[in-house]
C-alpha atoms as an extended CHARMM CRD file, in Angstrom:
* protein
*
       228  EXT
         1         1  UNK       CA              0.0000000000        0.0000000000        0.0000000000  PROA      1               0.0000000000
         2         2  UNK       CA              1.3540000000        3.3040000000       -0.6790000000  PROA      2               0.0000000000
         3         3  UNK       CA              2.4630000000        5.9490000000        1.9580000000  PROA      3               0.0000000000
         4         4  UNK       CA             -1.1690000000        8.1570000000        0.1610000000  PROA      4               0.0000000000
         5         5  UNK       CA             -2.9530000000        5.1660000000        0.3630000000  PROA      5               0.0000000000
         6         6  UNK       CA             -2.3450000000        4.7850000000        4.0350000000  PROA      6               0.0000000000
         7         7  UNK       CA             -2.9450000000        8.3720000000        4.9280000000  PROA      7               0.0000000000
         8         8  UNK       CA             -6.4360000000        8.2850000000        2.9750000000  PROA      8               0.0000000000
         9         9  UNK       CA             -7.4680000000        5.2010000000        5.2730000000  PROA      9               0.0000000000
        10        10  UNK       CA             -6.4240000000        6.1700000000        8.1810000000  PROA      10              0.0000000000
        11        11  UNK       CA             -8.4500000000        9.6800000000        7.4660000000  PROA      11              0.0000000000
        12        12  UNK       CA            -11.2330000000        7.8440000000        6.8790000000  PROA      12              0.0000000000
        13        13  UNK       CA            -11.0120000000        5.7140000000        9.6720000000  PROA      13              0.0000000000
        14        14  UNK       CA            -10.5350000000        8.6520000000       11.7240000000  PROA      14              0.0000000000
        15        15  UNK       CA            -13.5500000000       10.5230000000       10.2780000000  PROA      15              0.0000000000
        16        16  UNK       CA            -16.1470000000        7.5100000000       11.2910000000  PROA      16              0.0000000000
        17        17  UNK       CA            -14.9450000000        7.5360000000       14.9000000000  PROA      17              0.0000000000
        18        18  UNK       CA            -15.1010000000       11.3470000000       14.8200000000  PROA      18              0.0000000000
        19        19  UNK       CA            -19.0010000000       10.8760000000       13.6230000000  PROA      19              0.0000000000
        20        20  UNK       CA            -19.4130000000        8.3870000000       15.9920000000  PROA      20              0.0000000000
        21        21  UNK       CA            -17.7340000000        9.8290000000       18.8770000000  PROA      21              0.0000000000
        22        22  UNK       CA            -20.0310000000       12.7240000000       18.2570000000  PROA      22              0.0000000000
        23        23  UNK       CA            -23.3380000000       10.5210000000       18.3540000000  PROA      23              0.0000000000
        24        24  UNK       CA            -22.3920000000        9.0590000000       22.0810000000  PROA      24              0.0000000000
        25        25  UNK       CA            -21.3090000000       12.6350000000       23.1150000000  PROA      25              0.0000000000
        26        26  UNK       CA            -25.2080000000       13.8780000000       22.3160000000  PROA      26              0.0000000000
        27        27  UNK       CA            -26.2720000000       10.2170000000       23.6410000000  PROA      27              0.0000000000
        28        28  UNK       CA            -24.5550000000       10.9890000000       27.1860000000  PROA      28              0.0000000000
        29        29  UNK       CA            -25.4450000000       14.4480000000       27.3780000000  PROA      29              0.0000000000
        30        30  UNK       CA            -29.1360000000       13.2610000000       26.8780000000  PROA      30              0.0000000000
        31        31  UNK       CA            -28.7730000000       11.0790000000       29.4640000000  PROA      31              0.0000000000
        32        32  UNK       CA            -26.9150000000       13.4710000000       32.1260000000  PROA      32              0.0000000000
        33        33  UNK       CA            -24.2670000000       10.7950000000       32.7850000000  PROA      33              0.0000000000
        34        34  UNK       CA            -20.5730000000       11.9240000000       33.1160000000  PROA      34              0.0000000000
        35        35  UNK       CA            -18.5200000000       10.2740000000       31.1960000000  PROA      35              0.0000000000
        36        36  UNK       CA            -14.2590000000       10.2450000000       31.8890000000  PROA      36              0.0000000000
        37        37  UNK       CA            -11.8270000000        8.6060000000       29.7860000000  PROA      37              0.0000000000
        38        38  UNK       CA             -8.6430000000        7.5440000000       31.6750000000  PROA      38              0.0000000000
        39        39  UNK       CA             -5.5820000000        7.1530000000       29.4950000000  PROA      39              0.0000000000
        40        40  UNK       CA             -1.7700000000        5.9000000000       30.2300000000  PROA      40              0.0000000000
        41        41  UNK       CA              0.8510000000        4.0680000000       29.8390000000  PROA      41              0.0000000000
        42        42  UNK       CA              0.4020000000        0.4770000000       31.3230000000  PROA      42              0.0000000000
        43        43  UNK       CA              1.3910000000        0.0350000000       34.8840000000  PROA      43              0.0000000000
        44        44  UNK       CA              0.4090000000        4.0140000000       36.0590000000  PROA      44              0.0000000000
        45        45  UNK       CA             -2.0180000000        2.3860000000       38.4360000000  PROA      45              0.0000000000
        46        46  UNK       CA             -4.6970000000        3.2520000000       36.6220000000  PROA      46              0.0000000000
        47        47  UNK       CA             -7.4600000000        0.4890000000       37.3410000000  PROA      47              0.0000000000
        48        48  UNK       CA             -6.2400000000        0.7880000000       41.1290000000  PROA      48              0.0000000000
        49        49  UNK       CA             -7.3130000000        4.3700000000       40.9090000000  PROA      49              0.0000000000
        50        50  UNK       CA            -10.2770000000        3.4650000000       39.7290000000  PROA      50              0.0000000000
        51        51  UNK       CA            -11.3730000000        0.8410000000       42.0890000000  PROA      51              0.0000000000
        52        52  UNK       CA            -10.5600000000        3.0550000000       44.8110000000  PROA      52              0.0000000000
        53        53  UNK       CA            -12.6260000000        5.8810000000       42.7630000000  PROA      53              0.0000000000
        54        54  UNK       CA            -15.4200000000        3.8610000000       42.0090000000  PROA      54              0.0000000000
        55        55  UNK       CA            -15.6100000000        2.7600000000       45.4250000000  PROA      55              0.0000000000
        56        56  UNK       CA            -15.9970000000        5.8400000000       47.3870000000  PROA      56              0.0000000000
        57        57  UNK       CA            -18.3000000000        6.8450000000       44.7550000000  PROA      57              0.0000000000
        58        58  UNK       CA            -20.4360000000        4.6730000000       45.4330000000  PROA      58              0.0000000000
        59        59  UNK       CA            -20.3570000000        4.4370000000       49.2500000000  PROA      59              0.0000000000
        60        60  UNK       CA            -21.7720000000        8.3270000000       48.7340000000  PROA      60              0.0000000000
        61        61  UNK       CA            -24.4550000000        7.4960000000       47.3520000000  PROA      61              0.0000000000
        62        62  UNK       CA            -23.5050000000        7.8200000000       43.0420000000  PROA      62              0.0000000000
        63        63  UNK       CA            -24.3090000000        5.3060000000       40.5260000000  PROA      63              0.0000000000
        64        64  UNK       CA            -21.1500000000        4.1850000000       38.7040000000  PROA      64              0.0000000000
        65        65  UNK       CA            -20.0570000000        1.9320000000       35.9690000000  PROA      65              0.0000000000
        66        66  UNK       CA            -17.6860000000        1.3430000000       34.2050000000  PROA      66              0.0000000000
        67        67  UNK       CA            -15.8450000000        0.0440000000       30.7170000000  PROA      67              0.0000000000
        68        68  UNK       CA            -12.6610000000       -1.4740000000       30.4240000000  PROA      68              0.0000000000
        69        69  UNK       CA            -10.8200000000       -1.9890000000       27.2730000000  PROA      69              0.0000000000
        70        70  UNK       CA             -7.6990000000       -4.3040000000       27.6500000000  PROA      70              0.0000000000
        71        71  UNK       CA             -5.9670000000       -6.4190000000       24.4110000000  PROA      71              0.0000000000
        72        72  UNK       CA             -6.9460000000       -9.7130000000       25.5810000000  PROA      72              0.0000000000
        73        73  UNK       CA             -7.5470000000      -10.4830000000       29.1730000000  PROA      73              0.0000000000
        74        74  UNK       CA            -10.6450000000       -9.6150000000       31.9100000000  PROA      74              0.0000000000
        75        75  UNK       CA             -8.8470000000       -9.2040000000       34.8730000000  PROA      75              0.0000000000
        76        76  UNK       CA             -8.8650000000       -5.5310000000       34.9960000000  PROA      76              0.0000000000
        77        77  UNK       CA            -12.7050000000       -6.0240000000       34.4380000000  PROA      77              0.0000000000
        78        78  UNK       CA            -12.8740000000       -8.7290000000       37.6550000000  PROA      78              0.0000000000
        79        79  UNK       CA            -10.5790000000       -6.4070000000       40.0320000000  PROA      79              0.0000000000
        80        80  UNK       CA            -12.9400000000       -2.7390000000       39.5150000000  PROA      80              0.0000000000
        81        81  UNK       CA            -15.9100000000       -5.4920000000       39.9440000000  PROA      81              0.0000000000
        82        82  UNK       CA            -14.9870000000       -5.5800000000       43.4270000000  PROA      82              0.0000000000
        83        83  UNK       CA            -16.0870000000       -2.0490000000       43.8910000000  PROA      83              0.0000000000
        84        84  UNK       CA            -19.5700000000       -2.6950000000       43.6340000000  PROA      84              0.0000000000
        85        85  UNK       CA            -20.0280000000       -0.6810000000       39.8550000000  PROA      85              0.0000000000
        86        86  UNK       CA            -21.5270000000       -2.1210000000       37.0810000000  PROA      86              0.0000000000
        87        87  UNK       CA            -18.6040000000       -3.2180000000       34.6320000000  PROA      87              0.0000000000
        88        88  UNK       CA            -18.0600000000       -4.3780000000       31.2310000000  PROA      88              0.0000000000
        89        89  UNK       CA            -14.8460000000       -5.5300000000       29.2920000000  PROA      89              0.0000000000
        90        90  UNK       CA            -13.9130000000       -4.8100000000       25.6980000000  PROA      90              0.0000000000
        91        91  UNK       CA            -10.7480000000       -6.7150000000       24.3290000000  PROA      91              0.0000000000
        92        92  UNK       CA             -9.6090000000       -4.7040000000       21.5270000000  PROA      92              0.0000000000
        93        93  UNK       CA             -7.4790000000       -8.6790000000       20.5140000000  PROA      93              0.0000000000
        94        94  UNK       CA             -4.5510000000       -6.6300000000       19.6770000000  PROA      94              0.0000000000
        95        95  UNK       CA             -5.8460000000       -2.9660000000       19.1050000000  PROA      95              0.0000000000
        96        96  UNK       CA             -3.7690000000       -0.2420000000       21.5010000000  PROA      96              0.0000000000
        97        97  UNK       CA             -6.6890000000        2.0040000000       22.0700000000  PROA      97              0.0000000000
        98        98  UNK       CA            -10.4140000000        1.9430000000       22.1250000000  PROA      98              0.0000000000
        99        99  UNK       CA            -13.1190000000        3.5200000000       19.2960000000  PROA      99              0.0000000000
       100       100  UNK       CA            -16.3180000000        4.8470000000       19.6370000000  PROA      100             0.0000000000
       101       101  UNK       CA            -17.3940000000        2.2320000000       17.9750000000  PROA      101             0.0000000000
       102       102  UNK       CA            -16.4370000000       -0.4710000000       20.3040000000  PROA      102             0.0000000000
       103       103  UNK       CA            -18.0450000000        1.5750000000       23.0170000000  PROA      103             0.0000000000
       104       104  UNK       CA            -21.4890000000        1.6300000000       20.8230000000  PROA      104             0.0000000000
       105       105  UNK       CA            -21.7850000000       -1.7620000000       20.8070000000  PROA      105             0.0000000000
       106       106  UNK       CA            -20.7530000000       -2.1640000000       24.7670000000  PROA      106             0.0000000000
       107       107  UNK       CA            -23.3730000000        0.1730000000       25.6180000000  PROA      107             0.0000000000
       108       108  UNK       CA            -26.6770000000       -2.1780000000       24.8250000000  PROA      108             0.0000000000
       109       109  UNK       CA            -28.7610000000       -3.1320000000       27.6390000000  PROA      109             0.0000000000
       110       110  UNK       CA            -27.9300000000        0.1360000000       29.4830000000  PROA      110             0.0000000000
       111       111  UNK       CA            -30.1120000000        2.6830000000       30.5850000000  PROA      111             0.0000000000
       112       112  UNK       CA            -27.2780000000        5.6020000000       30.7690000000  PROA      112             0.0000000000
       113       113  UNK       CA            -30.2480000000        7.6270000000       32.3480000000  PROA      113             0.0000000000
       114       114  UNK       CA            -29.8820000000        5.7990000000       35.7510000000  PROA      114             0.0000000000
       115       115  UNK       CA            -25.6410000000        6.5900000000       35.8030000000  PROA      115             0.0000000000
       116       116  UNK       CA            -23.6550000000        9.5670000000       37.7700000000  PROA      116             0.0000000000
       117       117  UNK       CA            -20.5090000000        8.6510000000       35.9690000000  PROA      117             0.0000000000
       118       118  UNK       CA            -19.8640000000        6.3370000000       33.3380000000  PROA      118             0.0000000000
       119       119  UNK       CA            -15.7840000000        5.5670000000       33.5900000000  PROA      119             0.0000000000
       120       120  UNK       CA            -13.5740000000        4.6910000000       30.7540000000  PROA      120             0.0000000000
       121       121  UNK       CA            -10.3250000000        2.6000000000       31.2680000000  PROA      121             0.0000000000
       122       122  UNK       CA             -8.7620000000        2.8760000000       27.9750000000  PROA      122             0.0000000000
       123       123  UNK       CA             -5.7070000000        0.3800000000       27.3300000000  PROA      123             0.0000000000
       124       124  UNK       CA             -2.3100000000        1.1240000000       28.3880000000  PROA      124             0.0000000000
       125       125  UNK       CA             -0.9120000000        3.2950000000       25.6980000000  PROA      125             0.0000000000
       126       126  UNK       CA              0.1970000000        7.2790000000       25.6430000000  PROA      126             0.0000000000
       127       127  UNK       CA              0.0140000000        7.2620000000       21.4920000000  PROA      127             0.0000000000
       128       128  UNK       CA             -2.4730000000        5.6390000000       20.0950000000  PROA      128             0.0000000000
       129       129  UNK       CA             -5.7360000000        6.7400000000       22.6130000000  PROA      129             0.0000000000
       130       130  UNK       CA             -4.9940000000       10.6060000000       21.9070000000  PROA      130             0.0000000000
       131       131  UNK       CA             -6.2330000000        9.9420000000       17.8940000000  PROA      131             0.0000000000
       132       132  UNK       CA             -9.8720000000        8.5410000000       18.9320000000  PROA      132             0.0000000000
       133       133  UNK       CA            -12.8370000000       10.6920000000       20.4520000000  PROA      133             0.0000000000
       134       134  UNK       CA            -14.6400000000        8.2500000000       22.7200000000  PROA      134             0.0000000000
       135       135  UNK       CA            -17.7850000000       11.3170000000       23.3170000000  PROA      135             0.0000000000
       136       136  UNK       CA            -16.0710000000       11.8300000000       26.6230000000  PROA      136             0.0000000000
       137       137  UNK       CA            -16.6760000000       14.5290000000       28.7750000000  PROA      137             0.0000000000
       138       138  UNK       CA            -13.2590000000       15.0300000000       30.3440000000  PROA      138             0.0000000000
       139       139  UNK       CA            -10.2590000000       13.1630000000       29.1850000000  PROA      139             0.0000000000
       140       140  UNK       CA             -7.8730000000       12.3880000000       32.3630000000  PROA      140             0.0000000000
       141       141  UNK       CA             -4.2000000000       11.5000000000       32.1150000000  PROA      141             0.0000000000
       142       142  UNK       CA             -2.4280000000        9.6390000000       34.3410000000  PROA      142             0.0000000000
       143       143  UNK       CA              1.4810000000        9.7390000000       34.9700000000  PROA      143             0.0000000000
       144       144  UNK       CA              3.0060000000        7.5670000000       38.0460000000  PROA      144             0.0000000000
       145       145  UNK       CA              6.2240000000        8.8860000000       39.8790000000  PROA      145             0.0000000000
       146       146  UNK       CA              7.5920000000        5.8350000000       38.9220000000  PROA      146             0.0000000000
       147       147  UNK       CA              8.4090000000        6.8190000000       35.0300000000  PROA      147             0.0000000000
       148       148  UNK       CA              9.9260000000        9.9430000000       35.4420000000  PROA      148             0.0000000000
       149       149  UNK       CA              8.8160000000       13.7020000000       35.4810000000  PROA      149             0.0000000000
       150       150  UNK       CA              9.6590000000       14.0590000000       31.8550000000  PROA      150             0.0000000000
       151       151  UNK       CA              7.1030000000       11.8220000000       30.5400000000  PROA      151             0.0000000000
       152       152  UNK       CA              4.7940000000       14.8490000000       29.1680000000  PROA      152             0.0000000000
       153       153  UNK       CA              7.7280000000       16.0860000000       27.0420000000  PROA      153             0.0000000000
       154       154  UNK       CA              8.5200000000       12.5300000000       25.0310000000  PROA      154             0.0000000000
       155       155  UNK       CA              4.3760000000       12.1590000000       24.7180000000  PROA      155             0.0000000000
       156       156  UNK       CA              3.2610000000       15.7370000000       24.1950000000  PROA      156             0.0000000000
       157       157  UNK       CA              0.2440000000       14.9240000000       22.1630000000  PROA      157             0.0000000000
       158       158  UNK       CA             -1.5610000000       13.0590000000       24.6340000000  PROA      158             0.0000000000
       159       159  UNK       CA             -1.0800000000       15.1570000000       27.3130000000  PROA      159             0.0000000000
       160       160  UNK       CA             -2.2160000000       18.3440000000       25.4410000000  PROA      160             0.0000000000
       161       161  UNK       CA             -5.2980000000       16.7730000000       24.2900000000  PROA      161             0.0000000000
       162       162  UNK       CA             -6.2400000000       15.9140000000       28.0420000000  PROA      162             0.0000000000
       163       163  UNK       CA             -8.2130000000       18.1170000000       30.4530000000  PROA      163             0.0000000000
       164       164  UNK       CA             -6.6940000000       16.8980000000       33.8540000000  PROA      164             0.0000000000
       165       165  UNK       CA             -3.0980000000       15.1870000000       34.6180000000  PROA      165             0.0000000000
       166       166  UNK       CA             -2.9680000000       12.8990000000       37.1090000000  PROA      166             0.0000000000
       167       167  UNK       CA              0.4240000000       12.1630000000       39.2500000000  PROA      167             0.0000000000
       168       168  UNK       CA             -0.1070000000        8.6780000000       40.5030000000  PROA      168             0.0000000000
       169       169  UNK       CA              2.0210000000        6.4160000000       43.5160000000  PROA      169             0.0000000000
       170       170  UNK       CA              2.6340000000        9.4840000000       45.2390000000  PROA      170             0.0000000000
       171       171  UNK       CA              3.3740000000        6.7930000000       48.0230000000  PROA      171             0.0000000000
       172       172  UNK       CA              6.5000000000        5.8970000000       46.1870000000  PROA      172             0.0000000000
       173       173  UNK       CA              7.6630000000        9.5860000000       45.4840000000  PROA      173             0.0000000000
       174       174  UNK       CA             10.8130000000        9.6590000000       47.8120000000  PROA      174             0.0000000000
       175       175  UNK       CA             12.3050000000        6.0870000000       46.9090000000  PROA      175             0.0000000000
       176       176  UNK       CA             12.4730000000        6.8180000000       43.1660000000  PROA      176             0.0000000000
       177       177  UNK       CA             13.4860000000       10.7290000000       43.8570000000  PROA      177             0.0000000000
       178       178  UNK       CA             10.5100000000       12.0560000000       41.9290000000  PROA      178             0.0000000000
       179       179  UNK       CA             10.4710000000       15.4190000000       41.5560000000  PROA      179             0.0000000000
       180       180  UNK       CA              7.3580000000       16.6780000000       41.6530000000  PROA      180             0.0000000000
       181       181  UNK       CA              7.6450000000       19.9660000000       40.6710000000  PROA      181             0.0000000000
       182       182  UNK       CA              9.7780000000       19.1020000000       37.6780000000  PROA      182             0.0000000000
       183       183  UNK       CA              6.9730000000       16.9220000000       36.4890000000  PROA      183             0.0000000000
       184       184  UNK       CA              4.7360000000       19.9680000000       37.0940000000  PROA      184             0.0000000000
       185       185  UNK       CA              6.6640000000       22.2980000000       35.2990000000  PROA      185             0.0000000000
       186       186  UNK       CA              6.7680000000       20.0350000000       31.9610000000  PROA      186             0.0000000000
       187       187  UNK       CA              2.7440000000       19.2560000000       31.8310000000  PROA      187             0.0000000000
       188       188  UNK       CA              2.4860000000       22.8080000000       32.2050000000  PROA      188             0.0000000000
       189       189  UNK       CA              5.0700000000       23.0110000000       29.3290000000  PROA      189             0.0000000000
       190       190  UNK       CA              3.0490000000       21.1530000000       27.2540000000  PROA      190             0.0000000000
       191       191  UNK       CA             -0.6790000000       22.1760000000       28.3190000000  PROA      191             0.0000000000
       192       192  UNK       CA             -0.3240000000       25.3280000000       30.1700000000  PROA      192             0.0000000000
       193       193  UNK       CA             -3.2660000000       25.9530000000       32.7840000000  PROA      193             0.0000000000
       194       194  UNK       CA             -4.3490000000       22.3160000000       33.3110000000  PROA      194             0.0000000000
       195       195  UNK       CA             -5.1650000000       20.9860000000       36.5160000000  PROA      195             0.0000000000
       196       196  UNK       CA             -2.7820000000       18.7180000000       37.9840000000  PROA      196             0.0000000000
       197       197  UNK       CA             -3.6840000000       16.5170000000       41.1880000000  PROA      197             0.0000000000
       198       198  UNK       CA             -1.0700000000       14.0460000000       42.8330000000  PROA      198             0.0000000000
       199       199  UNK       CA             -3.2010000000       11.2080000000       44.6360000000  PROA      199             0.0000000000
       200       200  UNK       CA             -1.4760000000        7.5030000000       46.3750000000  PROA      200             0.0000000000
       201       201  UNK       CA             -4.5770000000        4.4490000000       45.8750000000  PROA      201             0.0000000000
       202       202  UNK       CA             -2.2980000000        2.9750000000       48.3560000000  PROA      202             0.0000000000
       203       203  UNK       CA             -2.3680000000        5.6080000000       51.3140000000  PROA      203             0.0000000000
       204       204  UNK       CA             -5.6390000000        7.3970000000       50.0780000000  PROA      204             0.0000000000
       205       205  UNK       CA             -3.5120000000       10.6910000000       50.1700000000  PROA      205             0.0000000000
       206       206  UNK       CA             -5.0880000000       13.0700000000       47.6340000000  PROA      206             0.0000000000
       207       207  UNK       CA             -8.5060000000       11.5750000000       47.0080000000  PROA      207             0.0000000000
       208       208  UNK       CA            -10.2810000000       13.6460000000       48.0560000000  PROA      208             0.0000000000
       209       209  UNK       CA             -9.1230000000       16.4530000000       45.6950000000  PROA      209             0.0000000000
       210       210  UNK       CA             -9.5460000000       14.0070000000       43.1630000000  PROA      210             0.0000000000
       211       211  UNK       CA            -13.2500000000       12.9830000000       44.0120000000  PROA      211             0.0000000000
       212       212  UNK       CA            -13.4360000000       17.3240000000       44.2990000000  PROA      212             0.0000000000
       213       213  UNK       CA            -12.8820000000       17.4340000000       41.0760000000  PROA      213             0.0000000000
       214       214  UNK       CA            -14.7980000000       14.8620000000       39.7700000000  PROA      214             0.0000000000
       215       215  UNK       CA            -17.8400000000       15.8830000000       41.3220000000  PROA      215             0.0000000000
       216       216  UNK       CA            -17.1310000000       19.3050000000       39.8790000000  PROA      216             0.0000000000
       217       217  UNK       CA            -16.3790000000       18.6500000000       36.4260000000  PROA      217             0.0000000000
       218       218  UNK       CA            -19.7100000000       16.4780000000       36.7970000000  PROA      218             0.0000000000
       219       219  UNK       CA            -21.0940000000       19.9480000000       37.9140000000  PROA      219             0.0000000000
       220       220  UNK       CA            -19.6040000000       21.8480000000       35.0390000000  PROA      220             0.0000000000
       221       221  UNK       CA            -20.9550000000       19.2120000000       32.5290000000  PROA      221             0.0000000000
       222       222  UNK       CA            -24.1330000000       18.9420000000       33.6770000000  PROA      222             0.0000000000
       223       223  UNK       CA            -24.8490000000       22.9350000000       33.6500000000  PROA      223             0.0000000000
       224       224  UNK       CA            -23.3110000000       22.8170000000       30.4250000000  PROA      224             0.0000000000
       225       225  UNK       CA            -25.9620000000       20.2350000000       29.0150000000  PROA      225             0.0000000000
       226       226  UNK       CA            -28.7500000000       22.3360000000       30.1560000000  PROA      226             0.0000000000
       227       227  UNK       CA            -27.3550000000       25.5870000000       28.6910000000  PROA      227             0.0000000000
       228       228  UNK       CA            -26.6430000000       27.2340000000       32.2020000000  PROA      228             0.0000000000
């Protein structure tokens, strides 16, 4: 296939998730559900930030589910089960990101009417995820202390195309000499003005703040639906 070739079908391809994504955006806002789309690299401690999440959602009262796109296995899927939300699995079998159109089909049977938040664990990837419009609400990425504060400088794209950064393992800060204000300083190279929160699943240290925000980009979206 030629290098045009290639472009024109990836264009394409692009185009139908853009459509798509724009169908489920209208679809959620109909519904009033807020919808998040976490995205980074494997091992950031995503799905433990979401069990966590998902949990303390829940034990105030919000209805939660969730989907969870890996390449092949569940187990992600069994582990944020334990938090009492409603989840579903998508294996992409090989795919590094999720489409709209996967979530389409993953969405039959629900009533998104009866949902708070609607979570999105995309698969572990910093390149691929920051091409495709799921018809999220808020796009949230995660960097652990554990890779390093320049991260946001070596994936730029994703970062910028986020609305929140999130600084995971805080817990482990000191024993890999993470800098946190380095890693500040180059998310705000790269996305200046976006809100940064540094939260530990492990010690519970920063939750809150995240949960804070949550509730008020829920806020924000909600108004936003009905024209406030």
């Amino acid at each position: 296939m030629t290098s045009t070739r290639i472009v024109e079908v990836r264009a394409g391809i692009l185009k139908k998730n853009d459509e798509l994504a724009r169908a489920l955006r209208l679809r959620f806002e109909a519904s009033g559900v807020y919808v998040v789309n976490l995205v980074s690299s494997p091992g950031t401690g995503k799905t433990a930030l979401l069990e966590r999440t998902m949990r303390e959602l829940i034990a105030d009262g919000a209805r939660v589910a969730c989907l969870v796109g890996d390449l092949e296995t569940d187990n992600d899927a069994v582990r944020l089960a334990r938090s009492g939300a409603t989840v579903r699995q998508i294996n992409t079998h090989g795919r590094c990101h999720l489409e709209a159109e996967m979530l389409e089909s993953f969405l039959d049977g629900w009533d998104l009417a009866t949902l708070d938040y609607l979570f999105i664990e995309n698969v572990g990837n910093l390149v691929c995820p920051s091409s495709y419009d799921l018809g999220e609400a808020s796009r949230v990425v995660l960097l652990s202390v554990t890779e390093g504060e320049d991260k946001p400088l070596k994936y730029p794209v994703i970062f910028n195309s986020a609305d929140m950064a999130v600084i995971t393992k805080m817990d482990l800060a000191a024993p890999c000499d993470f800098d946190p204000e380095a890693a500040h300083a180059a998310i705000q190279s790269v996305r200046p003005g976006m809100q940064i929160i540094e939260v530990s699943s492990k010690s519970g240290a920063g939750m809150q703040s995240w949960l804070t925000a949550l509730a008020s980009g829920r806020r924000r979206a909600t108004a936003a639906y009905h024209g406030a």
